[in-house]
Amino acid sequence: MAKRIKLFKQASWDNVNSESKTLLDDYILELKSTGKSEKTIYQYVADIKGFLCWIEENQNNVYILDLKKRVFRRFFLVLMDNGTSSARINRLQSSIRNLLEFATQDEDEYEYDVNAMRAIKGLAKSSVRDIVFLSNEQVDILINYLMDHKQYEKALYVSLSYDSAGRRNEVSQVLKEGFVESNQSNVVRGKRGKTFRLIYFNRTREIAKKYMEQRGEDDIPSLWVIGRGETLRPASYQTLYNWVMYFRKVLKAETGEDININPHSFRHSALENYGNGTHHVLEEMGKSELPLEVLKIIAHHTSIETTQGYLKNHDDDILEDTFGIKIKNEAE
């Protein structure tokens, strides 16, 4: 009979790397937003927590995204040596692999390019989550709804993210001091230690004015807060994620479409719409579409290739315009 090794230990979990815990919290929110059942989520989380406890005890509590392939192999070999059943090992592999794959799809947030579990024999690569782009009109619909319902802070988050093409982590660092009077934020820290200011324009400033009037005076430096009165406090990173899940519901109600955006959608949409000439800021400034070289600077990317990967593939559009034919999609 297979021996069941005990992985989760409360004492170990209390000490688990805080970045690993934050990643797991984000992943749980993603699972909930995609309609996974409570039972499924519970099993995924139990598996991952057990693995993180093992890392805390055996691998110096390293952040899970910093682990090498050999560490994952060693973990599964330990399970095999302890007589753990193949079914349980396969389930643990699946749970951990899916968490890491989630991190690769928000690579800008987690700085994780390649899922280390992909190369382990017997694991199939999970499907890549589609990038969801919003049109300028859809962004307007979302902002107008939030403004009409006096949800000025959420409207500001959308407008600033869309103007600046900032990552969620960068937008979360913005401070309120001087925000209304300027067109650029305080210095924020981006990926790989880069520092810069996020730029924004007239609509964002106008929304910020309404938000600041609604918020009133307080001594919290952050631009983002939750609660009221004595419970007022800076909004957490997770709160910003929750807002985006709420925006899905707004778009569904206002458009009748299921538009499963994620926090990165505003960044992708901003760059795409700056590039195709539909971004509202371009009309405000009397400019046409921006070239790829400028988009690279806005995105604070190190290479044109990275920026190109953020945009829609327009190859079919070019062929249709050139030859006057309709290119069939894969489903046709």
Tab-separated table of C-alpha atoms in Angstrom:
chain	number	residue	atom	x	y	z
A	1	MET	CA	0.000	0.000	0.000
A	2	ALA	CA	1.349	3.442	-1.008
A	3	LYS	CA	2.576	5.599	1.842
A	4	ARG	CA	1.050	9.073	2.087
A	5	ILE	CA	3.762	11.605	2.892
A	6	LYS	CA	2.555	14.624	4.872
A	7	LEU	CA	3.593	17.784	3.040
A	8	PHE	CA	1.583	20.584	4.612
A	9	LYS	CA	2.667	21.642	8.080
A	10	GLN	CA	1.257	24.783	9.640
A	11	ALA	CA	4.566	25.783	11.244
A	12	SER	CA	6.286	25.593	7.852
A	13	TRP	CA	3.447	27.383	6.070
A	14	ASP	CA	3.663	30.295	8.514
A	15	ASN	CA	7.266	30.829	7.358
A	16	VAL	CA	6.797	30.228	3.614
A	17	ASN	CA	8.312	32.849	1.309
A	18	SER	CA	5.935	35.833	1.145
A	19	GLU	CA	6.357	36.280	-2.628
A	20	SER	CA	5.315	32.665	-3.177
A	21	LYS	CA	2.239	33.263	-1.042
A	22	THR	CA	1.356	36.402	-3.029
A	23	LEU	CA	1.647	34.486	-6.301
A	24	LEU	CA	-0.643	31.789	-4.918
A	25	ASP	CA	-3.177	34.426	-3.810
A	26	ASP	CA	-3.219	35.889	-7.329
A	27	TYR	CA	-3.622	32.424	-8.823
A	28	ILE	CA	-6.585	31.676	-6.548
A	29	LEU	CA	-8.291	34.852	-7.759
A	30	GLU	CA	-7.662	33.793	-11.351
A	31	LEU	CA	-9.147	30.341	-10.714
A	32	LYS	CA	-12.245	31.907	-9.180
A	33	SER	CA	-12.634	34.333	-12.073
A	34	THR	CA	-12.547	31.482	-14.588
A	35	GLY	CA	-15.312	29.590	-12.814
A	36	LYS	CA	-13.349	26.758	-11.236
A	37	SER	CA	-15.345	24.917	-8.561
A	38	GLU	CA	-14.556	25.360	-4.878
A	39	LYS	CA	-13.546	21.711	-4.673
A	40	THR	CA	-11.089	22.053	-7.568
A	41	ILE	CA	-9.591	25.244	-6.156
A	42	TYR	CA	-9.248	23.646	-2.724
A	43	GLN	CA	-7.326	20.714	-4.208
A	44	TYR	CA	-5.013	22.928	-6.272
A	45	VAL	CA	-4.273	25.117	-3.262
A	46	ALA	CA	-3.676	22.155	-0.947
A	47	ASP	CA	-1.182	20.670	-3.409
A	48	ILE	CA	0.679	23.931	-3.897
A	49	LYS	CA	0.769	24.735	-0.192
A	50	GLY	CA	2.251	21.302	0.475
A	51	PHE	CA	4.978	21.887	-2.107
A	52	LEU	CA	5.771	25.343	-0.703
A	53	CYS	CA	6.115	23.824	2.764
A	54	TRP	CA	8.593	21.302	1.374
A	55	ILE	CA	10.550	24.180	-0.211
A	56	GLU	CA	10.572	26.006	3.122
A	57	GLU	CA	11.976	22.936	4.849
A	58	ASN	CA	14.369	21.631	2.189
A	59	GLN	CA	15.345	24.450	-0.187
A	60	ASN	CA	16.016	27.465	2.052
A	61	ASN	CA	12.512	28.841	1.487
A	62	VAL	CA	13.398	30.073	-2.001
A	63	TYR	CA	10.754	31.950	-4.033
A	64	ILE	CA	9.017	29.346	-6.180
A	65	LEU	CA	9.743	31.242	-9.416
A	66	ASP	CA	13.474	31.123	-8.641
A	67	LEU	CA	13.553	27.329	-8.431
A	68	LYS	CA	15.486	25.347	-11.021
A	69	LYS	CA	14.179	22.333	-12.882
A	70	ARG	CA	16.315	19.968	-10.817
A	71	VAL	CA	14.505	21.017	-7.609
A	72	PHE	CA	11.140	19.989	-9.002
A	73	ARG	CA	12.629	16.679	-10.155
A	74	ARG	CA	14.099	16.089	-6.713
A	75	PHE	CA	10.728	16.770	-5.074
A	76	PHE	CA	8.963	14.174	-7.190
A	77	LEU	CA	11.770	11.661	-6.647
A	78	VAL	CA	11.376	12.122	-2.888
A	79	LEU	CA	7.659	11.390	-3.252
A	80	MET	CA	8.398	8.277	-5.307
A	81	ASP	CA	10.996	7.051	-2.803
A	82	ASN	CA	8.392	7.419	-0.056
A	83	GLY	CA	5.965	5.259	-1.998
A	84	THR	CA	3.563	8.031	-2.976
A	85	SER	CA	1.057	6.819	-5.553
A	86	SER	CA	1.432	7.741	-9.209
A	87	ALA	CA	-2.000	9.343	-9.152
A	88	ARG	CA	-1.043	11.715	-6.365
A	89	ILE	CA	2.294	12.605	-7.973
A	90	ASN	CA	0.563	13.351	-11.272
A	91	ARG	CA	-1.962	15.563	-9.519
A	92	LEU	CA	0.785	17.476	-7.691
A	93	GLN	CA	2.675	17.922	-10.954
A	94	SER	CA	-0.436	19.290	-12.611
A	95	SER	CA	-1.219	21.730	-9.785
A	96	ILE	CA	2.324	23.111	-9.628
A	97	ARG	CA	2.710	23.258	-13.415
A	98	ASN	CA	-0.532	25.221	-13.797
A	99	LEU	CA	0.552	27.733	-11.161
A	100	LEU	CA	3.853	28.296	-12.970
A	101	GLU	CA	2.101	28.561	-16.315
A	102	PHE	CA	-0.130	31.253	-14.847
A	103	ALA	CA	3.020	33.170	-13.881
A	104	THR	CA	4.393	32.959	-17.432
A	105	GLN	CA	1.184	34.482	-18.807
A	106	ASP	CA	1.643	37.524	-16.568
A	107	GLU	CA	5.364	37.564	-17.247
A	108	ASP	CA	5.610	41.326	-16.792
A	109	GLU	CA	4.179	41.021	-13.305
A	110	TYR	CA	6.189	38.018	-12.182
A	111	GLU	CA	9.327	38.251	-14.348
A	112	TYR	CA	8.948	34.584	-15.235
A	113	ASP	CA	9.614	33.627	-18.836
A	114	VAL	CA	9.752	29.826	-18.952
A	115	ASN	CA	7.792	27.298	-16.910
A	116	ALA	CA	10.506	25.098	-15.358
A	117	MET	CA	8.041	22.209	-15.158
A	118	ARG	CA	7.555	22.003	-18.922
A	119	ALA	CA	10.760	20.045	-19.427
A	120	ILE	CA	9.920	17.394	-16.854
A	121	LYS	CA	8.983	14.149	-18.551
A	122	GLY	CA	5.309	13.352	-18.652
A	123	LEU	CA	4.060	16.914	-18.284
A	124	ALA	CA	2.111	18.482	-21.100
A	125	LYS	CA	2.356	22.194	-21.662
A	126	SER	CA	-0.892	23.907	-20.714
A	127	SER	CA	-2.646	26.095	-23.223
A	128	VAL	CA	-1.610	29.715	-23.356
A	129	ARG	CA	-4.207	32.163	-22.160
A	130	ASP	CA	-5.397	34.447	-24.953
A	131	ILE	CA	-4.476	38.106	-24.766
A	132	VAL	CA	-7.659	40.157	-24.404
A	133	PHE	CA	-7.579	43.542	-26.132
A	134	LEU	CA	-10.072	46.304	-25.457
A	135	SER	CA	-11.020	48.761	-28.161
A	136	ASN	CA	-10.915	52.462	-27.319
A	137	GLU	CA	-14.717	52.418	-27.417
A	138	GLN	CA	-14.856	49.599	-24.846
A	139	VAL	CA	-12.506	51.496	-22.538
A	140	ASP	CA	-14.781	54.533	-22.897
A	141	ILE	CA	-17.823	52.412	-22.043
A	142	LEU	CA	-16.125	51.128	-18.905
A	143	ILE	CA	-14.932	54.553	-17.748
A	144	ASN	CA	-18.298	56.195	-18.486
A	145	TYR	CA	-20.123	53.567	-16.437
A	146	LEU	CA	-17.767	54.010	-13.488
A	147	MET	CA	-18.052	57.806	-13.663
A	148	ASP	CA	-21.857	57.707	-13.929
A	149	HIS	CA	-21.918	55.566	-10.774
A	150	LYS	CA	-19.445	57.871	-9.017
A	151	GLN	CA	-16.831	55.118	-8.779
A	152	TYR	CA	-14.125	57.655	-9.456
A	153	GLU	CA	-11.200	55.722	-7.997
A	154	LYS	CA	-11.864	52.697	-10.199
A	155	ALA	CA	-12.343	54.970	-13.220
A	156	LEU	CA	-8.986	56.579	-12.429
A	157	TYR	CA	-7.312	53.187	-12.262
A	158	VAL	CA	-8.636	52.313	-15.730
A	159	SER	CA	-7.754	55.688	-17.233
A	160	LEU	CA	-4.237	55.821	-15.781
A	161	SER	CA	-3.503	52.226	-16.788
A	162	TYR	CA	-4.770	52.878	-20.322
A	163	ASP	CA	-2.961	56.207	-20.771
A	164	SER	CA	0.361	55.034	-19.378
A	165	ALA	CA	0.354	51.378	-20.514
A	166	GLY	CA	1.700	50.728	-17.031
A	167	ARG	CA	1.914	47.323	-15.439
A	168	ARG	CA	-0.323	46.705	-12.424
A	169	ASN	CA	2.731	46.674	-10.144
A	170	GLU	CA	3.826	50.076	-11.486
A	171	VAL	CA	0.372	51.644	-11.265
A	172	SER	CA	0.047	50.375	-7.687
A	173	GLN	CA	3.095	52.473	-6.699
A	174	VAL	CA	1.593	55.821	-7.748
A	175	LEU	CA	1.244	58.419	-4.990
A	176	LYS	CA	-1.451	61.082	-4.680
A	177	GLU	CA	0.904	64.010	-3.958
A	178	GLY	CA	1.002	66.313	-7.009
A	179	PHE	CA	-0.905	63.866	-9.204
A	180	VAL	CA	-3.683	66.257	-10.257
A	181	GLU	CA	-1.294	69.098	-11.045
A	182	SER	CA	1.031	67.049	-13.251
A	183	ASN	CA	0.918	64.769	-16.285
A	184	GLN	CA	3.398	62.280	-14.878
A	185	SER	CA	3.539	60.219	-11.715
A	186	ASN	CA	6.190	59.896	-9.083
A	187	VAL	CA	9.085	57.605	-9.980
A	188	VAL	CA	8.012	53.954	-9.942
A	189	ARG	CA	10.102	50.811	-10.148
A	190	GLY	CA	9.351	48.519	-13.066
A	191	LYS	CA	10.616	45.225	-14.301
A	192	ARG	CA	14.285	44.367	-13.766
A	193	GLY	CA	14.800	47.387	-11.542
A	194	LYS	CA	14.064	50.077	-14.155
A	195	THR	CA	12.795	53.361	-12.729
A	196	PHE	CA	10.623	55.867	-14.581
A	197	ARG	CA	7.463	57.965	-14.358
A	198	LEU	CA	4.085	56.961	-15.745
A	199	ILE	CA	2.604	59.536	-18.113
A	200	TYR	CA	-1.081	60.428	-18.337
A	201	PHE	CA	-3.289	63.040	-19.947
A	202	ASN	CA	-6.313	65.320	-19.566
A	203	ARG	CA	-9.061	62.756	-18.970
A	204	THR	CA	-7.035	61.053	-16.267
A	205	ARG	CA	-6.392	64.377	-14.518
A	206	GLU	CA	-10.076	65.337	-14.685
A	207	ILE	CA	-11.093	62.000	-13.173
A	208	ALA	CA	-8.403	62.428	-10.514
A	209	LYS	CA	-9.866	65.797	-9.516
A	210	LYS	CA	-13.280	64.237	-8.906
A	211	TYR	CA	-11.717	61.339	-7.044
A	212	MET	CA	-9.677	63.616	-4.771
A	213	GLU	CA	-12.774	65.702	-3.959
A	214	GLN	CA	-14.702	62.536	-3.153
A	215	ARG	CA	-11.841	61.082	-1.096
A	216	GLY	CA	-11.231	64.201	0.983
A	217	GLU	CA	-8.280	64.846	3.261
A	218	ASP	CA	-6.256	61.982	4.725
A	219	ASP	CA	-2.625	61.225	5.513
A	220	ILE	CA	-2.258	58.151	3.273
A	221	PRO	CA	0.376	58.775	0.553
A	222	SER	CA	-0.895	56.115	-1.881
A	223	LEU	CA	-3.209	57.125	-4.703
A	224	TRP	CA	-5.254	53.994	-4.035
A	225	VAL	CA	-7.238	53.452	-0.849
A	226	ILE	CA	-10.095	51.331	0.428
A	227	GLY	CA	-12.423	51.700	3.393
A	228	ARG	CA	-13.837	54.835	4.974
A	229	GLY	CA	-13.167	56.971	8.000
A	230	GLU	CA	-11.146	55.114	10.591
A	231	THR	CA	-10.944	52.023	8.345
A	232	LEU	CA	-9.389	53.964	5.441
A	233	ARG	CA	-6.146	52.291	4.362
A	234	PRO	CA	-3.964	51.824	1.278
A	235	ALA	CA	-5.444	49.444	-1.278
A	236	SER	CA	-3.545	46.184	-1.566
A	237	TYR	CA	-2.116	44.739	-4.753
A	238	GLN	CA	-4.864	42.111	-4.590
A	239	THR	CA	-7.527	44.844	-4.418
A	240	LEU	CA	-6.446	46.127	-7.824
A	241	TYR	CA	-6.877	42.611	-9.197
A	242	ASN	CA	-10.351	42.417	-7.675
A	243	TRP	CA	-11.280	45.654	-9.415
A	244	VAL	CA	-10.417	44.144	-12.781
A	245	MET	CA	-12.616	41.128	-12.054
A	246	TYR	CA	-15.421	43.606	-11.293
A	247	PHE	CA	-14.753	45.370	-14.611
A	248	ARG	CA	-15.538	42.094	-16.389
A	249	LYS	CA	-19.028	42.215	-14.917
A	250	VAL	CA	-19.472	45.854	-15.938
A	251	LEU	CA	-18.454	45.137	-19.524
A	252	LYS	CA	-20.801	42.166	-19.643
A	253	ALA	CA	-23.703	44.290	-18.413
A	254	GLU	CA	-22.929	47.206	-20.729
A	255	THR	CA	-21.989	45.334	-23.924
A	256	GLY	CA	-23.644	41.943	-23.543
A	257	GLU	CA	-20.286	40.298	-24.245
A	258	ASP	CA	-18.068	38.142	-22.059
A	259	ILE	CA	-14.804	40.105	-22.167
A	260	ASN	CA	-12.507	38.278	-19.774
A	261	ILE	CA	-9.936	40.974	-19.252
A	262	ASN	CA	-7.089	40.638	-16.773
A	263	PRO	CA	-4.924	43.381	-15.211
A	264	HIS	CA	-2.537	43.198	-18.158
A	265	SER	CA	-5.288	43.883	-20.711
A	266	PHE	CA	-5.064	47.654	-20.237
A	267	ARG	CA	-1.338	47.557	-21.029
A	268	HIS	CA	-1.826	45.441	-24.147
A	269	SER	CA	-4.804	47.535	-25.244
A	270	ALA	CA	-2.974	50.819	-24.731
A	271	LEU	CA	-0.013	49.760	-26.863
A	272	GLU	CA	-2.243	48.252	-29.568
A	273	ASN	CA	-4.470	51.319	-29.769
A	274	TYR	CA	-1.547	53.756	-29.712
A	275	GLY	CA	-0.157	51.697	-32.577
A	276	ASN	CA	-3.348	51.548	-34.673
A	277	GLY	CA	-4.252	55.188	-34.105
A	278	THR	CA	-7.470	54.690	-32.114
A	279	HIS	CA	-6.268	55.666	-28.632
A	280	HIS	CA	-8.180	58.718	-27.368
A	281	VAL	CA	-4.941	60.483	-26.386
A	282	LEU	CA	-3.837	60.632	-30.037
A	283	GLU	CA	-6.986	62.544	-31.016
A	284	GLU	CA	-6.497	64.837	-28.017
A	285	MET	CA	-2.965	65.606	-29.174
A	286	GLY	CA	-3.680	65.701	-32.902
A	287	LYS	CA	-1.400	62.755	-33.664
A	288	SER	CA	-1.819	59.666	-35.818
A	289	GLU	CA	-0.737	56.128	-34.993
A	290	LEU	CA	2.585	55.758	-33.195
A	291	PRO	CA	5.455	53.720	-34.674
A	292	LEU	CA	6.778	50.583	-33.001
A	293	GLU	CA	9.909	52.402	-31.834
A	294	VAL	CA	7.794	54.829	-29.786
A	295	LEU	CA	5.615	52.028	-28.401
A	296	LYS	CA	8.788	50.337	-27.166
A	297	ILE	CA	9.678	53.461	-25.176
A	298	ILE	CA	6.161	53.812	-23.747
A	299	ALA	CA	6.256	50.173	-22.639
A	300	HIS	CA	9.797	50.485	-21.235
A	301	HIS	CA	10.810	47.368	-23.124
A	302	THR	CA	14.407	46.495	-23.902
A	303	SER	CA	13.684	45.178	-27.398
A	304	ILE	CA	11.353	45.825	-30.323
A	305	GLU	CA	10.573	42.097	-30.458
A	306	THR	CA	9.088	42.190	-26.951
A	307	THR	CA	6.885	45.135	-27.895
A	308	GLN	CA	5.778	43.429	-31.096
A	309	GLY	CA	4.663	40.456	-29.024
A	310	TYR	CA	2.298	42.710	-27.082
A	311	LEU	CA	0.348	43.688	-30.189
A	312	LYS	CA	-2.218	41.924	-32.328
A	313	ASN	CA	-0.992	39.939	-35.320
A	314	HIS	CA	-2.110	41.951	-38.351
A	315	ASP	CA	-0.702	39.651	-41.050
A	316	ASP	CA	-4.184	38.622	-42.240
A	317	ASP	CA	-5.289	42.260	-42.406
A	318	ILE	CA	-2.305	43.103	-44.613
A	319	LEU	CA	-3.049	40.197	-46.961
A	320	GLU	CA	-6.733	41.140	-47.161
A	321	ASP	CA	-5.927	44.771	-47.967
A	322	THR	CA	-3.276	43.832	-50.507
A	323	PHE	CA	-5.179	41.154	-52.446
A	324	GLY	CA	-8.802	42.053	-51.694
A	325	ILE	CA	-9.603	38.628	-50.252
A	326	LYS	CA	-11.053	37.416	-46.944
A	327	ILE	CA	-8.686	35.227	-44.946
A	328	LYS	CA	-10.519	32.442	-43.137
A	329	ASN	CA	-9.854	31.987	-39.446
A	330	GLU	CA	-9.064	28.605	-37.884
A	331	ALA	CA	-12.667	27.956	-36.947
A	332	GLU	CA	-13.977	28.413	-40.513
